[in-house]
Coordinates of C-alpha atoms and ligand atoms in Angstrom, one line a residue:
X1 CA -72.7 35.6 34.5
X2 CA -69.1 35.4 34.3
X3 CA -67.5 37.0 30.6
X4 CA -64.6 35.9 28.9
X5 CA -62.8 37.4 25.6
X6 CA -62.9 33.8 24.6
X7 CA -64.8 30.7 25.1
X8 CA -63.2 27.7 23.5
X9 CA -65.3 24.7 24.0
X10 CA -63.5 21.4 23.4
X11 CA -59.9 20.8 25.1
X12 CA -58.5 18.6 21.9
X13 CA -55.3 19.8 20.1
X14 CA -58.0 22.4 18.6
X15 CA -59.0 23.6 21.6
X16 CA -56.3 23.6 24.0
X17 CA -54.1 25.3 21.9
X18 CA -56.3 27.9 20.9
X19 CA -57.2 28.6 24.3
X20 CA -53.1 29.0 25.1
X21 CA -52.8 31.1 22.5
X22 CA -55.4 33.5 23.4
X23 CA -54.6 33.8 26.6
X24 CA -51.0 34.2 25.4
X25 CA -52.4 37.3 23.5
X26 CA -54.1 38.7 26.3
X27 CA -57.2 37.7 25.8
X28 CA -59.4 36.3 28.6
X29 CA -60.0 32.7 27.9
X30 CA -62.2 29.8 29.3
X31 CA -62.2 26.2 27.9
X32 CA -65.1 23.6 28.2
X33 CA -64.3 20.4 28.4
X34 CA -67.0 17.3 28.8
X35 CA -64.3 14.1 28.8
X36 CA -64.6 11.4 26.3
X37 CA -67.6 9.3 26.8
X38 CA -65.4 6.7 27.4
X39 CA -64.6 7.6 30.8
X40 CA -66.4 9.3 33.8
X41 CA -63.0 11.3 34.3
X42 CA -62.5 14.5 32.6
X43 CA -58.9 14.9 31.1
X44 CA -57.8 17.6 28.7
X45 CA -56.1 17.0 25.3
X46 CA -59.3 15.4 23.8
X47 CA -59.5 12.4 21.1
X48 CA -55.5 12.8 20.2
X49 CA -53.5 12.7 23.6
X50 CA -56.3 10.2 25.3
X51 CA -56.8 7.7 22.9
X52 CA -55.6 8.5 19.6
X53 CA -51.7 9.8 18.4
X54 CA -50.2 9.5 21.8
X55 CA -51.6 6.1 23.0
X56 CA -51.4 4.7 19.7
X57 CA -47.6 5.8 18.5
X58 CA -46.5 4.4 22.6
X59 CA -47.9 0.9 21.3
X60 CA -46.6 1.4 18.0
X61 CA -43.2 2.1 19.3
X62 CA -43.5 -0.9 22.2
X63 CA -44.7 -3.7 19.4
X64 CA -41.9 -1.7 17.3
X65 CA -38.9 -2.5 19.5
X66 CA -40.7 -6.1 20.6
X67 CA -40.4 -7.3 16.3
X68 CA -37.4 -5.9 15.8
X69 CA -35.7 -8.0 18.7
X70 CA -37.5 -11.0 17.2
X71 CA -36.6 -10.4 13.4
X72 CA -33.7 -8.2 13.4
X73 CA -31.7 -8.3 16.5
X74 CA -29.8 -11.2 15.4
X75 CA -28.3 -9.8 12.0
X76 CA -26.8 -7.0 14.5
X77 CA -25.4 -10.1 16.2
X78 CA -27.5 -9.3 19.3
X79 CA -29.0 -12.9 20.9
X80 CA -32.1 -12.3 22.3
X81 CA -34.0 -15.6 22.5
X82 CA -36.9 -16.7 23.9
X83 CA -38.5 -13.2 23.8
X84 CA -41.9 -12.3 25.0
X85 CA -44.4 -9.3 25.5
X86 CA -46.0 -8.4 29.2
X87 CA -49.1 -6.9 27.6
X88 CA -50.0 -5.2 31.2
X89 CA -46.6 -3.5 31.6
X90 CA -46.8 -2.3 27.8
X91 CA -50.2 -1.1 28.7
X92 CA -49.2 0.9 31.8
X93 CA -46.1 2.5 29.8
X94 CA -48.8 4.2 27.7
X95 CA -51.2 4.9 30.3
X96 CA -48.4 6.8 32.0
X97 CA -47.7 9.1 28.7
X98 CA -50.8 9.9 28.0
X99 CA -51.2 10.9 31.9
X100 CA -48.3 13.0 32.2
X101 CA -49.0 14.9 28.4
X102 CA -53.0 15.0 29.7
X103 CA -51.9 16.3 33.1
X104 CA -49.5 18.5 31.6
X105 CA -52.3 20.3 29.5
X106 CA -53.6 21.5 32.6
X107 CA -50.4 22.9 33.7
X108 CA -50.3 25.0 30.6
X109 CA -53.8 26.4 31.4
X110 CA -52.6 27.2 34.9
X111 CA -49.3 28.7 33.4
X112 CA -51.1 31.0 30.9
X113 CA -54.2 31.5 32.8
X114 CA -57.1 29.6 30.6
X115 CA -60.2 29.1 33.0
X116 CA -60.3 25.3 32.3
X117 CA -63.9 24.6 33.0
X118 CA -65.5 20.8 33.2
X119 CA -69.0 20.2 31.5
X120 CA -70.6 20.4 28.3
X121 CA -70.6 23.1 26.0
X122 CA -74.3 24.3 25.1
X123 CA -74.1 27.2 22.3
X124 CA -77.2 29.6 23.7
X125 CA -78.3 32.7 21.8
X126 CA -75.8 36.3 21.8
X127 CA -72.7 34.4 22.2
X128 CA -73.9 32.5 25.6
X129 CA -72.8 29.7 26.4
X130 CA -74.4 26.9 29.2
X131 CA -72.1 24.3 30.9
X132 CA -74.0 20.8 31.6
X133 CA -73.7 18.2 33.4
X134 CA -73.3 14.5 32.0
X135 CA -77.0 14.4 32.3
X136 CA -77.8 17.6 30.8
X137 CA -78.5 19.4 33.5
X138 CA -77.3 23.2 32.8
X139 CA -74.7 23.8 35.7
X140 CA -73.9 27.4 35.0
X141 CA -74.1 30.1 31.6
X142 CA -71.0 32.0 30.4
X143 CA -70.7 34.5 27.5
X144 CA -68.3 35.6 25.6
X145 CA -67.2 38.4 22.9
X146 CA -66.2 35.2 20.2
X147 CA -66.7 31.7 21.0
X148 CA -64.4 28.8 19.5
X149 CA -66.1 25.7 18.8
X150 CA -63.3 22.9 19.2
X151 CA -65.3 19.6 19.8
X152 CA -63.4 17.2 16.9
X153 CA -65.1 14.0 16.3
X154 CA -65.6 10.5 17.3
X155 CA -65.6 6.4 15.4
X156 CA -68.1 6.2 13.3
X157 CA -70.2 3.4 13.1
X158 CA -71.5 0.8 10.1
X159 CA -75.2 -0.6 10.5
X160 CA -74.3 -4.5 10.4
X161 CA -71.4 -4.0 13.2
X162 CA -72.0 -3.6 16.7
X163 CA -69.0 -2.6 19.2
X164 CA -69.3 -3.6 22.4
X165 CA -65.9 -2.8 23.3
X166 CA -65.0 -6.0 24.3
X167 CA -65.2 -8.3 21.3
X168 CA -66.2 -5.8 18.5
X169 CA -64.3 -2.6 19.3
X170 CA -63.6 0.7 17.9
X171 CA -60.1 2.7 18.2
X172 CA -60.3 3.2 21.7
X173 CA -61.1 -0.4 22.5
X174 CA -58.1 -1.7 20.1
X175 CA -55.9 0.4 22.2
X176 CA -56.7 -1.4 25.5
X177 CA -56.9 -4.7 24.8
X178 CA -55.0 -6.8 27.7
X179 CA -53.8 -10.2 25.7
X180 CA -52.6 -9.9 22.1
X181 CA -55.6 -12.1 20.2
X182 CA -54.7 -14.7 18.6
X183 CA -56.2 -13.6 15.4
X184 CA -57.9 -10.5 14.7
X185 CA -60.4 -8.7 12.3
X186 CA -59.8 -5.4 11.1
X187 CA -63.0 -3.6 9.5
X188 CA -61.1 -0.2 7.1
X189 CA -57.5 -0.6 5.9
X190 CA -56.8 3.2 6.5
X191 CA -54.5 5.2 8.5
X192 CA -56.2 3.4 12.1
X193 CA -56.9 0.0 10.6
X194 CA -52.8 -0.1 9.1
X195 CA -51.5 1.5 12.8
X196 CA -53.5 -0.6 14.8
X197 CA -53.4 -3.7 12.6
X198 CA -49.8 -3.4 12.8
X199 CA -49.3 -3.4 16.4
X200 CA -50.9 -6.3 17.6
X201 CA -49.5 -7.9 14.4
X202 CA -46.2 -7.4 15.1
X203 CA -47.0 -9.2 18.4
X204 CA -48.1 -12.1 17.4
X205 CA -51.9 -11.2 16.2
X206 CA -52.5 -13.3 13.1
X207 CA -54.6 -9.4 11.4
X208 CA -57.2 -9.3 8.3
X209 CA -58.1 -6.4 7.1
X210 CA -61.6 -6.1 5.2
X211 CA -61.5 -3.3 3.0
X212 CA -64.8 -1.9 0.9
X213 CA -63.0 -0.4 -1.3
X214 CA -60.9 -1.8 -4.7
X215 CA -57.9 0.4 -4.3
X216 CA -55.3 0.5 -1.1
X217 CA -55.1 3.5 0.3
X218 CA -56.5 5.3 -2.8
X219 CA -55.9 8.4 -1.2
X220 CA -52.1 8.3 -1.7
X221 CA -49.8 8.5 -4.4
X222 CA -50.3 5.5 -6.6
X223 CA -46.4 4.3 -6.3
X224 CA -46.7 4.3 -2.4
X225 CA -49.8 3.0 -2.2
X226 CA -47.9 -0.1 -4.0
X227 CA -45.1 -0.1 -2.1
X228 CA -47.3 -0.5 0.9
X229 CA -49.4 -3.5 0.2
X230 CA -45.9 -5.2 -1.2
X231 CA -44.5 -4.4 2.6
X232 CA -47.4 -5.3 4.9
X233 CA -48.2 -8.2 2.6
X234 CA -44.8 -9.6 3.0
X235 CA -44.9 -9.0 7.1
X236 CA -48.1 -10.9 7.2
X237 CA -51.2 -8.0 7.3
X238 CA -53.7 -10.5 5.0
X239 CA -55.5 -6.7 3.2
X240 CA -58.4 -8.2 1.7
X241 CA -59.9 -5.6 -0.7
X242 CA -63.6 -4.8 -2.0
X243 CA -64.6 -6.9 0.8
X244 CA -67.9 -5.9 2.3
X245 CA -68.9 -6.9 5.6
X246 CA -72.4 -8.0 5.8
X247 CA -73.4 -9.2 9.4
X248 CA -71.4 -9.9 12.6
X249 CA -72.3 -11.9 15.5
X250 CA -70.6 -12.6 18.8
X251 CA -70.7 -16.2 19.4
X252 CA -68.6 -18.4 21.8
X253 CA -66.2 -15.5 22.7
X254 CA -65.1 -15.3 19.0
X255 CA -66.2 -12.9 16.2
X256 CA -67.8 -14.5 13.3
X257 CA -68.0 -12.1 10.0
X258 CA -69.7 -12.4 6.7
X259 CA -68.5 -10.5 4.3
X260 CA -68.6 -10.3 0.4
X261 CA -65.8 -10.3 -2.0
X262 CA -65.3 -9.9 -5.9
X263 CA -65.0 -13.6 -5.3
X264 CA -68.9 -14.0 -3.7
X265 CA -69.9 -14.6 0.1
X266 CA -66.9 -15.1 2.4
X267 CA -67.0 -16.2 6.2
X268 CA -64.2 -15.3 9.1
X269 CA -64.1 -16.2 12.5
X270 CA -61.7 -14.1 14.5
X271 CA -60.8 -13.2 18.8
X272 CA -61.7 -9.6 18.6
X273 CA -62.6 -7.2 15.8
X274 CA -61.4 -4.0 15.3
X275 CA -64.0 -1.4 13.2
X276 CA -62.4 1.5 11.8
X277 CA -64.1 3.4 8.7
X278 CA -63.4 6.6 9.8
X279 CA -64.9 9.6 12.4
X280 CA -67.3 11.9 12.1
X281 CA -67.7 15.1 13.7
X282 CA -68.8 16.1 17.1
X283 CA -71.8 18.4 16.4
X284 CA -74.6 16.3 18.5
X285 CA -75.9 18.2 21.6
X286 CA -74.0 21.4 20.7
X287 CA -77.1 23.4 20.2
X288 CA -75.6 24.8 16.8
X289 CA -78.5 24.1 14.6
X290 CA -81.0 25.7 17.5
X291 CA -78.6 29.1 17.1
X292 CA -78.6 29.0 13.5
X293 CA -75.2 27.1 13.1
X294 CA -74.9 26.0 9.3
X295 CA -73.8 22.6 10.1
X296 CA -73.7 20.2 6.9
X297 CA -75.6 16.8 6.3
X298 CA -72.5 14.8 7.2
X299 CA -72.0 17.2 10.6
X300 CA -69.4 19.1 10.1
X301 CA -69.9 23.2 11.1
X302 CA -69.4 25.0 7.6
X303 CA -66.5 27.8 7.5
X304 CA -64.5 29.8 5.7
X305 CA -61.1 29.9 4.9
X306 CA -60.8 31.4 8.7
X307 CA -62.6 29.3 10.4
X308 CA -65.2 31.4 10.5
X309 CA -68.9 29.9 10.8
X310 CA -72.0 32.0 9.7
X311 CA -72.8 33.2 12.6
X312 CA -70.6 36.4 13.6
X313 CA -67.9 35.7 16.4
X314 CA -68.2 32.4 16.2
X315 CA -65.2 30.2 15.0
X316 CA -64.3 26.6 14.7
X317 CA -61.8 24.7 14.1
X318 CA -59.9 21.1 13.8
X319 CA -61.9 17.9 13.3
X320 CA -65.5 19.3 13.5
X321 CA -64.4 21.8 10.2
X322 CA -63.8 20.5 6.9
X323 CA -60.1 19.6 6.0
X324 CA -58.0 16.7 7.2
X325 CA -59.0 14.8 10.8
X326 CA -55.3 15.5 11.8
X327 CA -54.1 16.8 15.3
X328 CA -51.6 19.2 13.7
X329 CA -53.9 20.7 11.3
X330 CA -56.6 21.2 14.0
X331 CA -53.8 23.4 15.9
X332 CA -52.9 25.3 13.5
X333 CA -56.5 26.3 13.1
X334 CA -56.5 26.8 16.7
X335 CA -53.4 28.9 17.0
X336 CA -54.9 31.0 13.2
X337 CA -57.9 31.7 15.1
X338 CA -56.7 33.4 18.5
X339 CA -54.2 35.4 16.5
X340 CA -57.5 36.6 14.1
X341 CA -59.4 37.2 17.2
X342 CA -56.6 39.4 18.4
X343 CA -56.0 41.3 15.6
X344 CA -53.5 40.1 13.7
X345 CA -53.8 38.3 10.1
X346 CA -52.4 34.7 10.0
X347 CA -52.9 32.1 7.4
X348 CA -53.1 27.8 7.5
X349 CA -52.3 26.5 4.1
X350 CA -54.2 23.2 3.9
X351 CA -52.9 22.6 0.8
X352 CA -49.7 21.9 2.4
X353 CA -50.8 19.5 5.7
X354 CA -48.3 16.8 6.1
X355 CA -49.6 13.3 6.6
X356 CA -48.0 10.4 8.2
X357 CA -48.8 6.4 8.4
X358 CA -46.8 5.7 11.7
X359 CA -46.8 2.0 10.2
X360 CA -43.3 0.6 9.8
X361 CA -41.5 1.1 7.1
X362 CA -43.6 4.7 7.8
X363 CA -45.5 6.4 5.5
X364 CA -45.5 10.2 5.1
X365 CA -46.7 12.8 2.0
X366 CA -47.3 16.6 1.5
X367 CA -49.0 18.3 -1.3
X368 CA -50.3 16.7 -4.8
X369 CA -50.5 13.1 -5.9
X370 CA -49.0 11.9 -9.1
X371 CA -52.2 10.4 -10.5
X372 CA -54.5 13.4 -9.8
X373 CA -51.6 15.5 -11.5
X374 CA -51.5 13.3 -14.3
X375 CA -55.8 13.7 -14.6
X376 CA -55.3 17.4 -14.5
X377 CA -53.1 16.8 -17.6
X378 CA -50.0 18.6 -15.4
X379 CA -46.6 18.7 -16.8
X380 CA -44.7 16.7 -14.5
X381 CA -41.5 16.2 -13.3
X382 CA -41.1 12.9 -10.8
X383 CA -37.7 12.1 -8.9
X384 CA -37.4 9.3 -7.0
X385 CA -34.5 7.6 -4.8
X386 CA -34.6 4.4 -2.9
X387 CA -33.8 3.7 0.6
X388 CA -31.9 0.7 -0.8
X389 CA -29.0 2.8 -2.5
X390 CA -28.9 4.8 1.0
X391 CA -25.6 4.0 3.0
X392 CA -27.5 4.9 6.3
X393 CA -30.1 2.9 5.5
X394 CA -28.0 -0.1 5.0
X395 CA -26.1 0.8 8.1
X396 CA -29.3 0.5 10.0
X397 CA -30.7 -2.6 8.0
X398 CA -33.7 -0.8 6.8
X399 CA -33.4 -0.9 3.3
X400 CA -37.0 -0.5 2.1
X401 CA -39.2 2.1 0.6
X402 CA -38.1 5.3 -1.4
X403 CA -38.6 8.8 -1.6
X404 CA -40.6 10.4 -4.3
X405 CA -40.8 14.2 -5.2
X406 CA -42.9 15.5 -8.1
X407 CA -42.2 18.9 -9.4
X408 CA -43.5 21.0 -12.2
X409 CA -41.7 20.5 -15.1
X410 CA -41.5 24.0 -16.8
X411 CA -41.3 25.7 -12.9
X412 CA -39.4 23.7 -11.2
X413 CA -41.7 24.2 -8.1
X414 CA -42.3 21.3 -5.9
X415 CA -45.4 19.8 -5.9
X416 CA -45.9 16.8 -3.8
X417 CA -43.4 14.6 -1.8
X418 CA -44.3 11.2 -1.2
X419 CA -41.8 8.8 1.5
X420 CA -41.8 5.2 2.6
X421 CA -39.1 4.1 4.6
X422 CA -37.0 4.8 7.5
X423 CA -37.9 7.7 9.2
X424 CA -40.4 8.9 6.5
X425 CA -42.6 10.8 9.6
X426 CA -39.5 13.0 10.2
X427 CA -38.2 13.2 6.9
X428 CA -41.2 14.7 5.7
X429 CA -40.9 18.0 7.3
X430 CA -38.3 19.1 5.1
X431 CA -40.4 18.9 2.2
X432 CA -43.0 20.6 4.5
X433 CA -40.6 23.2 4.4
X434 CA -39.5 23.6 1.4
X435 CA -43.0 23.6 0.1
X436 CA -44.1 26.5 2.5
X437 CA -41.3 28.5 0.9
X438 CA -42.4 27.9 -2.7
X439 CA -39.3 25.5 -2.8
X440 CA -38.1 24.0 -6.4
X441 CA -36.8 20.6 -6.4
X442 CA -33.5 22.7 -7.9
X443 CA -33.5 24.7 -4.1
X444 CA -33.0 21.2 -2.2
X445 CA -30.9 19.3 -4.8
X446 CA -28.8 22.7 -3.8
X447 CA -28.7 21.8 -0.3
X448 CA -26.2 20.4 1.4
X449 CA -27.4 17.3 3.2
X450 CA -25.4 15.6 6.1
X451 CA -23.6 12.5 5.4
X452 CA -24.6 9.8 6.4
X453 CA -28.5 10.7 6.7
X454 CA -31.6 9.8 5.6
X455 CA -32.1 12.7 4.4
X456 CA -29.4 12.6 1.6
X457 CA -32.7 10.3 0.4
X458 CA -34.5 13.9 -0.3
X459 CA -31.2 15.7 -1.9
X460 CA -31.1 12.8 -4.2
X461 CA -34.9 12.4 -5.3
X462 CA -34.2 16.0 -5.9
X463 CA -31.4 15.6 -8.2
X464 CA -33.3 12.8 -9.7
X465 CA -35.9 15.1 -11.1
X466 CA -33.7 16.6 -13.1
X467 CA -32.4 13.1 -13.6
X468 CA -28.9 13.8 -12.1
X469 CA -28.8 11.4 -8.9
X470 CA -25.6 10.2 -8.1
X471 CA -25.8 7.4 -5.9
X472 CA -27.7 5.2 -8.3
Ligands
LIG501 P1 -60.5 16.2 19.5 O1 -59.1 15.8 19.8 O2 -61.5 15.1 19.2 O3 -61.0 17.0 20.8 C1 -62.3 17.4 20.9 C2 -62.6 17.6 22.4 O4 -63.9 18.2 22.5 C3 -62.8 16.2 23.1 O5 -62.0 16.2 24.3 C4 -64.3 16.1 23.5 O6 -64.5 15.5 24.7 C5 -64.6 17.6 23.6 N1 -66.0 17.9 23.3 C6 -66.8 17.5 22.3 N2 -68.0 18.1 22.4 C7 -68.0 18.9 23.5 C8 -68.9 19.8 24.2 N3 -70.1 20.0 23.7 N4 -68.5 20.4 25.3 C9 -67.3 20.3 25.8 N5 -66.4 19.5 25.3 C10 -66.7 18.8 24.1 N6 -53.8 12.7 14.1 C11 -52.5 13.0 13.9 O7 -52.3 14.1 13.4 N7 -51.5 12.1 14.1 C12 -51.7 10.9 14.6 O8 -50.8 10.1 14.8 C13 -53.0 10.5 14.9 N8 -53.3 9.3 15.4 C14 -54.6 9.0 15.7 C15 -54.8 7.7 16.3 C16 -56.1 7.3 16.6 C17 -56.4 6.0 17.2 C18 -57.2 8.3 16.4 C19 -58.6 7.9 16.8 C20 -56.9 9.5 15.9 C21 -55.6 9.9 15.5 N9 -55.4 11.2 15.0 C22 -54.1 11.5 14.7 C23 -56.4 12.2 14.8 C24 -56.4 13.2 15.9 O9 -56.6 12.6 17.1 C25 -57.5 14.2 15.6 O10 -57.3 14.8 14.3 C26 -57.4 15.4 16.6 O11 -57.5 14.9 17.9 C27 -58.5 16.4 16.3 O12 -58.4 17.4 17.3 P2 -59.6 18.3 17.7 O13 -59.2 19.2 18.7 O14 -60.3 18.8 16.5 O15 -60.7 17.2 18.3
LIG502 P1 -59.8 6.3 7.2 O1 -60.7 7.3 6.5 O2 -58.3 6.6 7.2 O3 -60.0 4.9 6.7 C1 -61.2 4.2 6.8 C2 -61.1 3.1 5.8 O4 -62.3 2.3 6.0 C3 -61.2 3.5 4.3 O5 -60.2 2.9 3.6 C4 -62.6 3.2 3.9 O6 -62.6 2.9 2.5 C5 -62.8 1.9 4.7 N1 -64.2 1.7 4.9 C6 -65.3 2.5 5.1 N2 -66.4 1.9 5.3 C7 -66.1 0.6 5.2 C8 -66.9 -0.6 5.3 N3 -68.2 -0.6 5.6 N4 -66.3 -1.8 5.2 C9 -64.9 -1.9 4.9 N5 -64.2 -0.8 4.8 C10 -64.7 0.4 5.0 O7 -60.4 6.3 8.7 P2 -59.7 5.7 10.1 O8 -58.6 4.7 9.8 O9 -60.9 5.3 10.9 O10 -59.1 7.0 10.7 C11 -59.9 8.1 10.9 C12 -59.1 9.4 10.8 O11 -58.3 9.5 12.0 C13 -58.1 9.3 9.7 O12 -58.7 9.7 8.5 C14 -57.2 10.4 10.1 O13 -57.7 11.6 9.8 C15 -57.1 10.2 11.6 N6 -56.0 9.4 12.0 C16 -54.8 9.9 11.7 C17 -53.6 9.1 12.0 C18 -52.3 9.6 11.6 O14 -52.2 10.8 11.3 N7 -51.3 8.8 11.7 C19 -53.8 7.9 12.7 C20 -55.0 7.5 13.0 C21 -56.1 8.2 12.7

């Protein structure tokens, strides 16, 4: 039975980075991959490089430059009529991304010397692990000295909505479709209904979105949150909230919903539907419960601030784990582990994971909101600055949005920064930042700030806490 240091099963931005940095440390490392059941072939770099951030941000940024030719060229004096999309070539532009970032996965597991390994990951007792085949057949058993479970999650379903991928579809289906429908039904106005919704929006889709819920995006700060449904009302996303679908049926190669509003039974008929209401974790078929694995009743693996499970020497990490269903917090768990496992004693603080809305204007925040501040009964401090009194925002015609920071008023120390606008995905590091350092709103008011930026956006929401902006 072959023995490794490491055994990482799962190749998403969990797993594949763990397994680099492992081996980067010295340690020898093997990672289990099974593919997405999507597809019979097995690429690495799992839900986020296949069919989630990469795929989704190369239509976003397609759909992106296709509406702002339509609506904007022409105030830059550029005449560009009679414009139109080739769905097929837009399609194999992102195909050809996410092969060349897949591929290149592999070539950083040849680089470093990971033992990339194709099959299913089956925990087994003393820190075995078997490798099956699609049909469960056990193909061969591995152990190792700590195991890292990296198997992230998948769509999650609702009872009266079956996807068959071609009319009803989940995330991966939205990405692929190969004609922009005419009109299309999106089940979940959160971060994949607004991206997704968006693109084939911005391409002629005529997009409602059927949200259960009474607030929009109730999980951001109140103002944003406002801002947003002002925005993507005005570019046409119909958001119809506390709408709850009821039954679906595919009839006549169109979608027909029933759903139920504050307003009583409602009826839509639409080309395709899109459900997302969120993921749930990968834990099915792992074998965890049969070894013990305290897994909870929603699936996810329990840990601790470490990513450590219950059961000694094995880890996990990223989507499967508590915390936010983001590829860049499921790395840093990755990269926290392997250093652990080699010694050393790193930290994640996940009360400062970035999050961004790659909708346009783009959405971004880090650290508290203002209303569950203001429930806590926090002394505040809130600066904000808008994009409109920005002289590189008028320069590049994007005047909407603001920036928003909230600090503690006796402290000074920053609390939460909240962006939409321009640029809000990049802007946000800086907050990131500034946060990670223990960062007043005083320490980047005292920054100097390159004219003409975006950025001077942050420098003044800073000064505007202490209610000294100058540009407004
Ligand atoms: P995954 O990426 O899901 O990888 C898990 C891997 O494990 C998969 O390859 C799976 O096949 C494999 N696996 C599962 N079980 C087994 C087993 N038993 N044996 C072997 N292999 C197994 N996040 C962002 O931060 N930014 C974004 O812009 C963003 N956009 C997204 C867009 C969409 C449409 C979607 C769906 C998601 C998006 N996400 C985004 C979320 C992001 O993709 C996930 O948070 C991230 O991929 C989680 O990483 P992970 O390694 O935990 O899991
Ligand atoms: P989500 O949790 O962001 O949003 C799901 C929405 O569906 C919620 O607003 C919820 O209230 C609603 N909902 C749930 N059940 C419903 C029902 N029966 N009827 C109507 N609405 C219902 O989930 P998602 O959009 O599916 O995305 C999943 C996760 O993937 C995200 O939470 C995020 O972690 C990750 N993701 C991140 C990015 C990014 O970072 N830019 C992009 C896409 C996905």
């Amino acid at each position: 039975m072959d023995k490794y240091d490491v055994v990482v099963i799962g190749a998403g931005p969990g797993g594949y980075v763990a397994a680099i940095r492992c081996a980067q440390l010295g340690l020898k490392t093997a990672c289990i991959e099974r593919g997405l059941a999507t597809t019979d072939k097995v690429t690495l770099g799992g839900t986020c490089l296949n069919v989630g951030c990469i795929p989704s941000k190369a239509l976003l940024d397609s759909s992106h430059h296709y509406e702002h030719l339509a609506l904007h060229a022409k105030s830059h004096g550029i005449i560009a009529n009679n414009i139109s999309i080739d769905v097929a070539t837009m399609q194999k532009r992102k195909e050809k991304i996410v092969k060349t970032l897949t591929t290149g996965i592999a070539g950083l597991f040849k680089k470093n010397g990971v033992t990339s390994i194709e099959g299913s990951g089956k925990l087994q007792p003393n820190l075995n692990v078997d490798v099956c085949d699609r049909a469960g057949n056990v193909v061969t058993t591995i152990s190792a000295t700590n195991i890292i479970i990296a198997t992230g999650s998948a769509p999650a379903a609702i009872p009266p909505v079956a996807v068959d991928q071609q009319y009803i579809v989940d995330s991966t289906g939205a990405l692929n479709f190969d004609a922009v429908p005419e009109s299309l039904g999106v089940i979940g106005a959160g971060v994949i209904g607004l991206e997704l919704g968006s693109v084939w929006r911005r391409l002629g889709s005529k997009v409602v979105v059927l949200e259960a819920m009474p607030d929009f995006l109730g999980s951001a700060d109140k103002d944003i949150a406002k801002e947003a449904k002002k925005l993507f009302g005005r570019q046409g996303l119909d958001i119809r909230l506390e709408s709850t679908v009821r039954h679906t049926k595919v009839a006549n190669k169109k979608v027909e919903i029933s759903y139920e509003s504050s307003d009583g039974a409602q009826s839509l008929t639409v080309d395709k539907l899109i459900v997302a209401v969120g993921r749930v974790p990968n834990t099915l078929g792992l074998g965890g419960s049969e070894v013990g694995l305290n897994i909870d009743s929603r699936g996810f693996i329990t840990v601790d601030e470490n990513c450590r499970t219950n059961l000694e020497g094995i880890f996990a990490v990223g989507d499967v784990v508590r915390g936010p269903m983001l590829a860049h917090k499921a790395s840093e768990e990755g990269i926290a582990v392997a250093e652990r496992i080699a010694g050393q004693s790193p930290h994640v603080n996940l009360a400062i994971v970035p999050w961004v809305i790659y909708t346009w204007p783009e959405i971004a925040w880090v650290g508290e909101i203002e209303q569950d501040l203001a429930a806590q009964g926090r002394d505040i401090s809130v600066g904000s600055f808008p994009f409109m009194a920005s002289g590189r925002a008028r320069a590049m015609g994007e005047v909407d949005g603001f920036i928003k920071i909230i600090a503690d008023k006796h402290s000074d120390t920053i609390l939460g920064v909240h962006i939409i606008g321009p640029g809000a995905s990049e802007l946000i590091a800086e907050a990131v930042l500034a946060m990670e350092y223990g960062a007043s709103a005083e320490d980047i008011a005292r920054t100097i700030h390159a004219h003409p930026t975006l950025s001077e956006g942050m420098h003044e929401a800073a000064l505007a806490v202490d209610s000294r902006t100058i540009h407004l």
